[in-house]
mmCIF file of N, CA and C in Angstrom:
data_model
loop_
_atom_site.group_PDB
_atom_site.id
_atom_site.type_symbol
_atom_site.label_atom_id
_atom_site.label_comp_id
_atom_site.label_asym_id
_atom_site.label_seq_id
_atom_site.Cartn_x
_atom_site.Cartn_y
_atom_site.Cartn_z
ATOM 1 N N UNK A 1 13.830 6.444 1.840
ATOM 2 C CA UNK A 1 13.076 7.627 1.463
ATOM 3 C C UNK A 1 11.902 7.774 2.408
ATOM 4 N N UNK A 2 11.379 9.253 2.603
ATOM 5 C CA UNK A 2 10.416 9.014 3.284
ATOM 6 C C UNK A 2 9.249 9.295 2.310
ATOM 7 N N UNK A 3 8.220 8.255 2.853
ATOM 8 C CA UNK A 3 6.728 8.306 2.263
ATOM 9 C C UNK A 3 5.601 9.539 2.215
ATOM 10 N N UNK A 4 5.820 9.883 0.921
ATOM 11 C CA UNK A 4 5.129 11.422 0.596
ATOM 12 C C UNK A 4 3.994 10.859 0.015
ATOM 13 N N UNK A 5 2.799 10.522 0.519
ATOM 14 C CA UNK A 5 1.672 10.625 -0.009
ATOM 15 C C UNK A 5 1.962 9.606 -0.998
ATOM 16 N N UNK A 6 1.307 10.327 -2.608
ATOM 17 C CA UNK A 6 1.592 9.222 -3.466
ATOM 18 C C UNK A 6 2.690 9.168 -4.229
ATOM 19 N N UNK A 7 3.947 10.283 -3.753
ATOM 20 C CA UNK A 7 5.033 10.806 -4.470
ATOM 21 C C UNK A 7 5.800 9.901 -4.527
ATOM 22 N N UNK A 8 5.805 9.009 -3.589
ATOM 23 C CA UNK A 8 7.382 8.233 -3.329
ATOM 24 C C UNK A 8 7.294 7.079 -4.056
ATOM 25 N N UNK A 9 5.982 6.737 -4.862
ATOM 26 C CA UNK A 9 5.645 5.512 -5.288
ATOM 27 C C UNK A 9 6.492 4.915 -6.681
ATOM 28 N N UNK A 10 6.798 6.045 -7.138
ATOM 29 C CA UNK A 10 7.106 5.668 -8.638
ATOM 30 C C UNK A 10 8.747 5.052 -8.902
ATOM 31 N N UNK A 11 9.477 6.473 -7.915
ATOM 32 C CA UNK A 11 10.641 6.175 -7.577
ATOM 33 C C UNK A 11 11.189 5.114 -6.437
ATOM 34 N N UNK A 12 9.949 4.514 -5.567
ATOM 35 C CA UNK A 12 9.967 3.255 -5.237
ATOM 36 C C UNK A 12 10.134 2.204 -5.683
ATOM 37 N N UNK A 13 9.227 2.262 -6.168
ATOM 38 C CA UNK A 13 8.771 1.168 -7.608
ATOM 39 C C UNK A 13 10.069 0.703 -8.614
ATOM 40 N N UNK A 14 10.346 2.162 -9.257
ATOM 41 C CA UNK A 14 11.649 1.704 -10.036
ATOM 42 C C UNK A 14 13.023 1.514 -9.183
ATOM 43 N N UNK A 15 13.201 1.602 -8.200
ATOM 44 C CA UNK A 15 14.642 1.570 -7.608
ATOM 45 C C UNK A 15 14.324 -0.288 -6.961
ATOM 46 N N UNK A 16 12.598 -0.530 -6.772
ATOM 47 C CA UNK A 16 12.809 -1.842 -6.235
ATOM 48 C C UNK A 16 12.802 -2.604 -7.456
ATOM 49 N N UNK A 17 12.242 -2.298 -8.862
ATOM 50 C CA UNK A 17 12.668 -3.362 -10.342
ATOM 51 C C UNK A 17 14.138 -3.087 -10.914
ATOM 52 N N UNK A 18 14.729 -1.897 -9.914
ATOM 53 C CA UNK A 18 16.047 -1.737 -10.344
ATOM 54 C C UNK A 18 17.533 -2.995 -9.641
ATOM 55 N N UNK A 19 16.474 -3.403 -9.129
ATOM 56 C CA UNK A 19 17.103 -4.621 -8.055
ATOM 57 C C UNK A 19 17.670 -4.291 -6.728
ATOM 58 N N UNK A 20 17.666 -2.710 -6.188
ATOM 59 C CA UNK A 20 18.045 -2.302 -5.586
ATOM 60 C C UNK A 20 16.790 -2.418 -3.994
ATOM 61 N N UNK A 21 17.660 -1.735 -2.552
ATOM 62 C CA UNK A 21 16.958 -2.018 -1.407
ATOM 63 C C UNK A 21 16.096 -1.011 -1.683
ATOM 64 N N UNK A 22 15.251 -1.035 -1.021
ATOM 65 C CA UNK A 22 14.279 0.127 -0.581
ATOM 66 C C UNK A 22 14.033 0.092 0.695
ATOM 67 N N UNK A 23 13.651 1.166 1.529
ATOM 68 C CA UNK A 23 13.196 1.450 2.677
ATOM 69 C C UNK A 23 12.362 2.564 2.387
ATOM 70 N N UNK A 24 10.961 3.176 2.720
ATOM 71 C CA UNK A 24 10.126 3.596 2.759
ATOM 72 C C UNK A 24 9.587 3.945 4.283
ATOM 73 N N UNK A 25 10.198 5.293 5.069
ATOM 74 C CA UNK A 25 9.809 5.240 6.228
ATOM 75 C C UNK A 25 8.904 6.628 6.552
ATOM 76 N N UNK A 26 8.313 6.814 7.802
ATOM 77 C CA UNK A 26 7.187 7.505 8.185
ATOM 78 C C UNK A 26 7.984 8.840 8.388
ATOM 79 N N UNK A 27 7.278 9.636 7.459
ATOM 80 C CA UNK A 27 8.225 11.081 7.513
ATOM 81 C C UNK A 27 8.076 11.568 9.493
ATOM 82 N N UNK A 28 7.293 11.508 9.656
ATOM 83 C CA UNK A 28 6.900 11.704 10.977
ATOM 84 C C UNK A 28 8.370 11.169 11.990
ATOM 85 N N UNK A 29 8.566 10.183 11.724
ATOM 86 C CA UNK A 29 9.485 9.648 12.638
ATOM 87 C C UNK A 29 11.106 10.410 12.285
ATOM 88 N N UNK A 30 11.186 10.593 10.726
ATOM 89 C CA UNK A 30 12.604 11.167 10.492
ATOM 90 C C UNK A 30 12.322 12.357 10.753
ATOM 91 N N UNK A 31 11.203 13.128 10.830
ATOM 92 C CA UNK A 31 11.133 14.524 11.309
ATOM 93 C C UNK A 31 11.309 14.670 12.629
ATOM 94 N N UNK A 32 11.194 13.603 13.970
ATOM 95 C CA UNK A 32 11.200 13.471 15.012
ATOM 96 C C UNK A 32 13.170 13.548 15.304
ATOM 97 N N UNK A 33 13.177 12.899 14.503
ATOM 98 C CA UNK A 33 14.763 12.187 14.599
ATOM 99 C C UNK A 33 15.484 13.859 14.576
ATOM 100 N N UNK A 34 15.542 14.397 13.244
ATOM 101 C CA UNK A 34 16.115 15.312 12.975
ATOM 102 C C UNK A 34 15.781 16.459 14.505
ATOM 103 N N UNK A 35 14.552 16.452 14.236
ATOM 104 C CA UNK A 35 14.095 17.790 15.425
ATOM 105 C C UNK A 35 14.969 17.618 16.840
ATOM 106 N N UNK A 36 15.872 16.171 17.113
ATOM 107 C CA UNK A 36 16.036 15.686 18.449
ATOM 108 C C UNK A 36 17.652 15.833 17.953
ATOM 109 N N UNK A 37 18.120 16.092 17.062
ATOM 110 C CA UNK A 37 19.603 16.701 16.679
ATOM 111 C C UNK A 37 19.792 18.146 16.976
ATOM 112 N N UNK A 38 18.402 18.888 17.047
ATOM 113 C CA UNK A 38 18.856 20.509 17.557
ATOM 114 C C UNK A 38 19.475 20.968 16.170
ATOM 115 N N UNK A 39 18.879 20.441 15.206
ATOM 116 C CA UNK A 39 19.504 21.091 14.025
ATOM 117 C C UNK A 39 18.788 22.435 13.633
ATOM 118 N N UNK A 40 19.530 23.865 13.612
ATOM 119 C CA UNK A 40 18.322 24.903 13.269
ATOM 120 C C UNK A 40 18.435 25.331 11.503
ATOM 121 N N UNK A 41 19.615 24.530 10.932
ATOM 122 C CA UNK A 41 19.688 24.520 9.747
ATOM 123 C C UNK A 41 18.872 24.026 9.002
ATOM 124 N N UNK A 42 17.806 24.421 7.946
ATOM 125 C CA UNK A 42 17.051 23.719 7.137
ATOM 126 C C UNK A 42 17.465 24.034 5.641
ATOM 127 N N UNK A 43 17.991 23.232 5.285
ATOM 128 C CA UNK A 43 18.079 23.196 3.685
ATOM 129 C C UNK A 43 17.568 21.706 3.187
ATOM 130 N N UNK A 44 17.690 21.342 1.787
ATOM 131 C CA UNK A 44 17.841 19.977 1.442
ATOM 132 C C UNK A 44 18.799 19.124 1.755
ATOM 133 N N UNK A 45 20.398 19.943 1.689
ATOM 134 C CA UNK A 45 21.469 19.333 1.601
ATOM 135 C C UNK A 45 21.424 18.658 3.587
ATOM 136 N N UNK A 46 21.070 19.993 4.087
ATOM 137 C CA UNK A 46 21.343 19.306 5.725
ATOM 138 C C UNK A 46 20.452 18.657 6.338
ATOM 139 N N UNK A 47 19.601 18.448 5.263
ATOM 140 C CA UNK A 47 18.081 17.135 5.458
ATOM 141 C C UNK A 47 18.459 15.876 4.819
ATOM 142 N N UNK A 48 19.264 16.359 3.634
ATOM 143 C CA UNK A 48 19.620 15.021 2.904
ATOM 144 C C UNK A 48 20.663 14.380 4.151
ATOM 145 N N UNK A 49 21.531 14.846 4.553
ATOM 146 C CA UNK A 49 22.782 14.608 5.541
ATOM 147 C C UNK A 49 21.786 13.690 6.960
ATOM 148 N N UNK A 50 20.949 14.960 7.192
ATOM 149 C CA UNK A 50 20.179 14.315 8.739
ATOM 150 C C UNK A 50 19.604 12.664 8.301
ATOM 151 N N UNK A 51 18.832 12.526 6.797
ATOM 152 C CA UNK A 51 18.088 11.582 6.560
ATOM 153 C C UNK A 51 19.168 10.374 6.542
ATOM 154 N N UNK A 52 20.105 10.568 6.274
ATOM 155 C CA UNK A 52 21.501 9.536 5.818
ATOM 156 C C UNK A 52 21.428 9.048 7.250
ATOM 157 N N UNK A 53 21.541 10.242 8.224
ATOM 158 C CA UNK A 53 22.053 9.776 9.656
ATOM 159 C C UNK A 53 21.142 8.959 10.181
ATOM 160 N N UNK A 54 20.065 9.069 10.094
ATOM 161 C CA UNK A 54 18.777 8.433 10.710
ATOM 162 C C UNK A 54 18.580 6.809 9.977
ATOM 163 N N UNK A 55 19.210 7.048 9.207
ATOM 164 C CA UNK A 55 19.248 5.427 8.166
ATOM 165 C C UNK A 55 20.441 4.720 8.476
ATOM 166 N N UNK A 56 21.417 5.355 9.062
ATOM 167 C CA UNK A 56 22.320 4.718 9.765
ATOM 168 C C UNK A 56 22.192 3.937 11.334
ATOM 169 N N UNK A 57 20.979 4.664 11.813
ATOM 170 C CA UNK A 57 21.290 4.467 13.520
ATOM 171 C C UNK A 57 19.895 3.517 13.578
ATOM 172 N N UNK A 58 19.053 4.176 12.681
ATOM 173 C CA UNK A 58 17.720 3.080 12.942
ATOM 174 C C UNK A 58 17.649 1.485 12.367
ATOM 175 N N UNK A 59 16.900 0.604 12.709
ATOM 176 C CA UNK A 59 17.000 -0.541 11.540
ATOM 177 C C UNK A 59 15.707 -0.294 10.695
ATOM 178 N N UNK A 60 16.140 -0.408 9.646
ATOM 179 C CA UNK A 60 15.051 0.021 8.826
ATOM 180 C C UNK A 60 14.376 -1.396 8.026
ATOM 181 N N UNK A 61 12.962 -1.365 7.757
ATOM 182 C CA UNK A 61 12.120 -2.130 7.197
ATOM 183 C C UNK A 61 12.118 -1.987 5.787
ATOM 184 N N UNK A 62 12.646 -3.448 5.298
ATOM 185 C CA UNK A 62 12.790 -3.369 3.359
ATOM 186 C C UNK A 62 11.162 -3.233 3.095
ATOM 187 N N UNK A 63 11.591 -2.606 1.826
ATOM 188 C CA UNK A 63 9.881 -1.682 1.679
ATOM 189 C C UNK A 63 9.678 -3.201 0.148
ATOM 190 N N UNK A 64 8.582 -3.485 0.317
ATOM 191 C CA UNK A 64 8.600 -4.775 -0.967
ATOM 192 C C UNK A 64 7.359 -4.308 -1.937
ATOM 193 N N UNK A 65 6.698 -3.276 -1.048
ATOM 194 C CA UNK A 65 5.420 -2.975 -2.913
ATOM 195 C C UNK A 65 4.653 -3.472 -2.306
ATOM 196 N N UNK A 66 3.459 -3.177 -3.461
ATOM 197 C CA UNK A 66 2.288 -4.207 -3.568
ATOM 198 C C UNK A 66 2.283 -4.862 -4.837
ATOM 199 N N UNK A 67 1.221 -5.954 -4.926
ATOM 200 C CA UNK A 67 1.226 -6.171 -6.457
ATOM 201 C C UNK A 67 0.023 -5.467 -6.846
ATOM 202 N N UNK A 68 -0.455 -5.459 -8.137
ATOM 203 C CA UNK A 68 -0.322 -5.311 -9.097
ATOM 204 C C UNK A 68 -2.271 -4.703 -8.599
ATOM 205 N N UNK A 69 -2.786 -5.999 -8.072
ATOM 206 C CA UNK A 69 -4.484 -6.737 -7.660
ATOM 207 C C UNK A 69 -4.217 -5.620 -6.543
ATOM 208 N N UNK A 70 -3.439 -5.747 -5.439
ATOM 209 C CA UNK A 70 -2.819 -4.549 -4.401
ATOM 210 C C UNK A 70 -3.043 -3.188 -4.562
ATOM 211 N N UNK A 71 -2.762 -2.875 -5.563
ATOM 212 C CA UNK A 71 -2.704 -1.401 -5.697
ATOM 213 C C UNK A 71 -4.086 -0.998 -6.043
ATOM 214 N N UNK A 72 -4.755 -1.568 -6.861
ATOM 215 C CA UNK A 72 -5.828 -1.778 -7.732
ATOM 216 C C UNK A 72 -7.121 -2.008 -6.486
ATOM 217 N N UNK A 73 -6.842 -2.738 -5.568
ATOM 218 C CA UNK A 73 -7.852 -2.744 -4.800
ATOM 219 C C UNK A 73 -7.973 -1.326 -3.578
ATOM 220 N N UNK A 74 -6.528 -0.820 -3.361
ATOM 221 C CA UNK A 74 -6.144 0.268 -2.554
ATOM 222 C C UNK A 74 -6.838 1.296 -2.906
ATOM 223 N N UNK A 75 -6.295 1.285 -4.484
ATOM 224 C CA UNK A 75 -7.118 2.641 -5.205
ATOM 225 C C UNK A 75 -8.703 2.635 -5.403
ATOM 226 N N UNK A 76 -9.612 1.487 -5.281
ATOM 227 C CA UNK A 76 -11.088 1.405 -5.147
ATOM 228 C C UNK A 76 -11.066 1.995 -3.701
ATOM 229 N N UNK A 77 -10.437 1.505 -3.169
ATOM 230 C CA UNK A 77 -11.068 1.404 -1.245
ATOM 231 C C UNK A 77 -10.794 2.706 -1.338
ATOM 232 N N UNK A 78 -9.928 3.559 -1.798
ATOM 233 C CA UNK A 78 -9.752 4.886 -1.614
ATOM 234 C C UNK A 78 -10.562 5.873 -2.070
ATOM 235 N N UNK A 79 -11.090 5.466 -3.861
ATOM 236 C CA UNK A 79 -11.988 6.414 -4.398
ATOM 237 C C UNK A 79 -13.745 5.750 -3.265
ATOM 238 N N UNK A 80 -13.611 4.611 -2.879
ATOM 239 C CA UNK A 80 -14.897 4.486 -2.363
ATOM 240 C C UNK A 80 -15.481 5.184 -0.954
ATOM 241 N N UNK A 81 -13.914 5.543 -0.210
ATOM 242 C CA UNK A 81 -14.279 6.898 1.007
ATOM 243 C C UNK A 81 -14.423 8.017 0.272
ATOM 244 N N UNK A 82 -13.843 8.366 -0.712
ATOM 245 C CA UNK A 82 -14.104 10.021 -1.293
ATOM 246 C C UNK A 82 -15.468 10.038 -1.713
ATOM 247 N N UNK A 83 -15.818 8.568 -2.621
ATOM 248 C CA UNK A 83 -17.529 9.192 -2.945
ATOM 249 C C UNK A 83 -18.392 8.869 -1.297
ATOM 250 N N UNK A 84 -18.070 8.273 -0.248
ATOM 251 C CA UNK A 84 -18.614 7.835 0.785
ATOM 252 C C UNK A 84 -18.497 9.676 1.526
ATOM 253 N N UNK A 85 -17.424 10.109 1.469
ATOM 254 C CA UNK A 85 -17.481 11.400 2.066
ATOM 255 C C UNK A 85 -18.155 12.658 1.260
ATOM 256 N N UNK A 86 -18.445 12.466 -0.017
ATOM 257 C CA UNK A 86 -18.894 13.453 -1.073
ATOM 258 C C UNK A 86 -20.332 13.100 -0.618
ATOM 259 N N UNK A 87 -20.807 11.909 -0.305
ATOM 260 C CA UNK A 87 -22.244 11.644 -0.051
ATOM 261 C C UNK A 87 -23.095 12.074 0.953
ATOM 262 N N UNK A 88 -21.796 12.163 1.824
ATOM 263 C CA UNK A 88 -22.494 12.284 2.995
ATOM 264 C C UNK A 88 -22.458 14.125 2.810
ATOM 265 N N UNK A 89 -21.138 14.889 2.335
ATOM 266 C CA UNK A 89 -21.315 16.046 2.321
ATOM 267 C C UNK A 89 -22.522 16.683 1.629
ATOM 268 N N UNK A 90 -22.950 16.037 0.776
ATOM 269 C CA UNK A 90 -24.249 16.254 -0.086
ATOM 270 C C UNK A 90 -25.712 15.999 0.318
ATOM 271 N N UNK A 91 -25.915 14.950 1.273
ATOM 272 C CA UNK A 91 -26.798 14.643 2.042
ATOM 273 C C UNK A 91 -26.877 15.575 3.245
ATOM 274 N N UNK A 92 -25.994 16.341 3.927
ATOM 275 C CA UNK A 92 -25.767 17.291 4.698
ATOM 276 C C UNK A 92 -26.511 18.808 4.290
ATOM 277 N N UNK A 93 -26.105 18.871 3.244
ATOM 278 C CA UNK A 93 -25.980 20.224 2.482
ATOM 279 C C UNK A 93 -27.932 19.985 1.869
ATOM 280 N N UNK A 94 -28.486 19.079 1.608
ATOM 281 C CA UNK A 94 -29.902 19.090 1.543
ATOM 282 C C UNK A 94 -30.375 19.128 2.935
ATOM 283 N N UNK A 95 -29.893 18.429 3.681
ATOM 284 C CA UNK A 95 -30.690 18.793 4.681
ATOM 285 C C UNK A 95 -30.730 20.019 5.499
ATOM 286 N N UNK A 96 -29.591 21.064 5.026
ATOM 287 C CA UNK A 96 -29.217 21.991 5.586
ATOM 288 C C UNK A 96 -30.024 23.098 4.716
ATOM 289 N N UNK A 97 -30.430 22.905 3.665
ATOM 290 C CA UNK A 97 -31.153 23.777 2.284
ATOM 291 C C UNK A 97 -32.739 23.100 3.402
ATOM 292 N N UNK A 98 -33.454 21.925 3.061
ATOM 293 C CA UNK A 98 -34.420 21.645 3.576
ATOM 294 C C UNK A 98 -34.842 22.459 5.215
ATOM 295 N N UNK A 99 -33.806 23.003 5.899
ATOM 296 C CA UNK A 99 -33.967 23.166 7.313
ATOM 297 C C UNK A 99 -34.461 25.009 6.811
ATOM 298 N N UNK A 100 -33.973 25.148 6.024
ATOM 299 C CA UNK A 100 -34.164 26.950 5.820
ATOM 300 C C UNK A 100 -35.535 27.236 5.390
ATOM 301 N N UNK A 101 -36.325 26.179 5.230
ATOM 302 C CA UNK A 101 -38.095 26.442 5.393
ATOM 303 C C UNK A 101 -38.450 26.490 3.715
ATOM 304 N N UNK A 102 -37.846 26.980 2.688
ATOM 305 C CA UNK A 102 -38.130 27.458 1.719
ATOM 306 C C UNK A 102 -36.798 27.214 0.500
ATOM 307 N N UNK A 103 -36.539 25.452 0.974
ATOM 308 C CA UNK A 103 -35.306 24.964 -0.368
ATOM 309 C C UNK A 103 -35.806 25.737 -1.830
ATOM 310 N N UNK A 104 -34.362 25.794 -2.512
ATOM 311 C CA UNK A 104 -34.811 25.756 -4.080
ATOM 312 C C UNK A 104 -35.228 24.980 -4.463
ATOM 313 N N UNK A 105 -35.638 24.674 -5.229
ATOM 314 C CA UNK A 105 -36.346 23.394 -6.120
ATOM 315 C C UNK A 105 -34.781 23.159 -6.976
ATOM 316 N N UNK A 106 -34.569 24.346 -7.433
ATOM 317 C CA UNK A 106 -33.202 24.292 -8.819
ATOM 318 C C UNK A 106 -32.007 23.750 -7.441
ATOM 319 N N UNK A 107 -32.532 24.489 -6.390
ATOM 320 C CA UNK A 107 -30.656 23.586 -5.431
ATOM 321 C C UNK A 107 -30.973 22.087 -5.458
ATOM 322 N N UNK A 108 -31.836 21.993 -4.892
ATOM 323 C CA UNK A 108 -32.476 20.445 -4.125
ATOM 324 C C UNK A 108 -32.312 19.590 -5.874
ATOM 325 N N UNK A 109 -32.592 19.648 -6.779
ATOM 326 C CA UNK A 109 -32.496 18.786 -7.821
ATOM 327 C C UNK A 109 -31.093 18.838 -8.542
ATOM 328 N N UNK A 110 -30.460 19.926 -8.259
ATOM 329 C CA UNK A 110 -28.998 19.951 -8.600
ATOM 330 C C UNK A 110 -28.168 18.554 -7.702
ATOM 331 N N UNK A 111 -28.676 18.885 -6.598
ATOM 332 C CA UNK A 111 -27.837 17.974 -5.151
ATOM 333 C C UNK A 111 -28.424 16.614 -5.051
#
């Protein structure tokens, strides 16, 4: 399958406690693959077909998870750039209110 963000996780997850293989690859690369077939057909069915082909010719990397502490630490490190980028957008946005000579008082204590 290829790796959609956080889409592919669940049906990862259960097909690898299903005892079954997994492979988890970079959509980027099967989009490369396909684009280099000259295929001008786009449906699911002739994506599902191209993706089959590309899992045939490449060697592909068994996809194994994380555990449990894994995911859990992924998802901190992740919410800790969003408030790291919310901070800085907010620290921006005062100093950008402060530069106009005459901040609100009601913006500047909102922010």
């Amino acid at each position: 399958m290829e790796a959609t963000g956080y889409y592919h996780y669940q049906l990862a997850y259960y097909l690898l406690e299903s005892g079954l293989k997994v492979s988890v690859e970079n959509p980027l690369a099967v989009k490369r693959f396909i684009q280099m077939k000259l295929s001008k057909i786009k449906t699911d069915k002739s994506d599902s077909k191209l993706i089959c082909e590309y899992a045939k010719q490449v060697e592909l990397k068994l996809w194994r998870g994380n555990s449990k502490h894994q995911i859990e630490c992924l998802q901190m490190t992740r919410l800790l750039a969003v408030y790291t980028k919310q901070s800085t957008m907010l620290k921006n946005k005062i100093h950008g209110e402060t530069v106009l000579g005459n901040p609100s008082k009601v913006v500047l204590s909102s922010l």
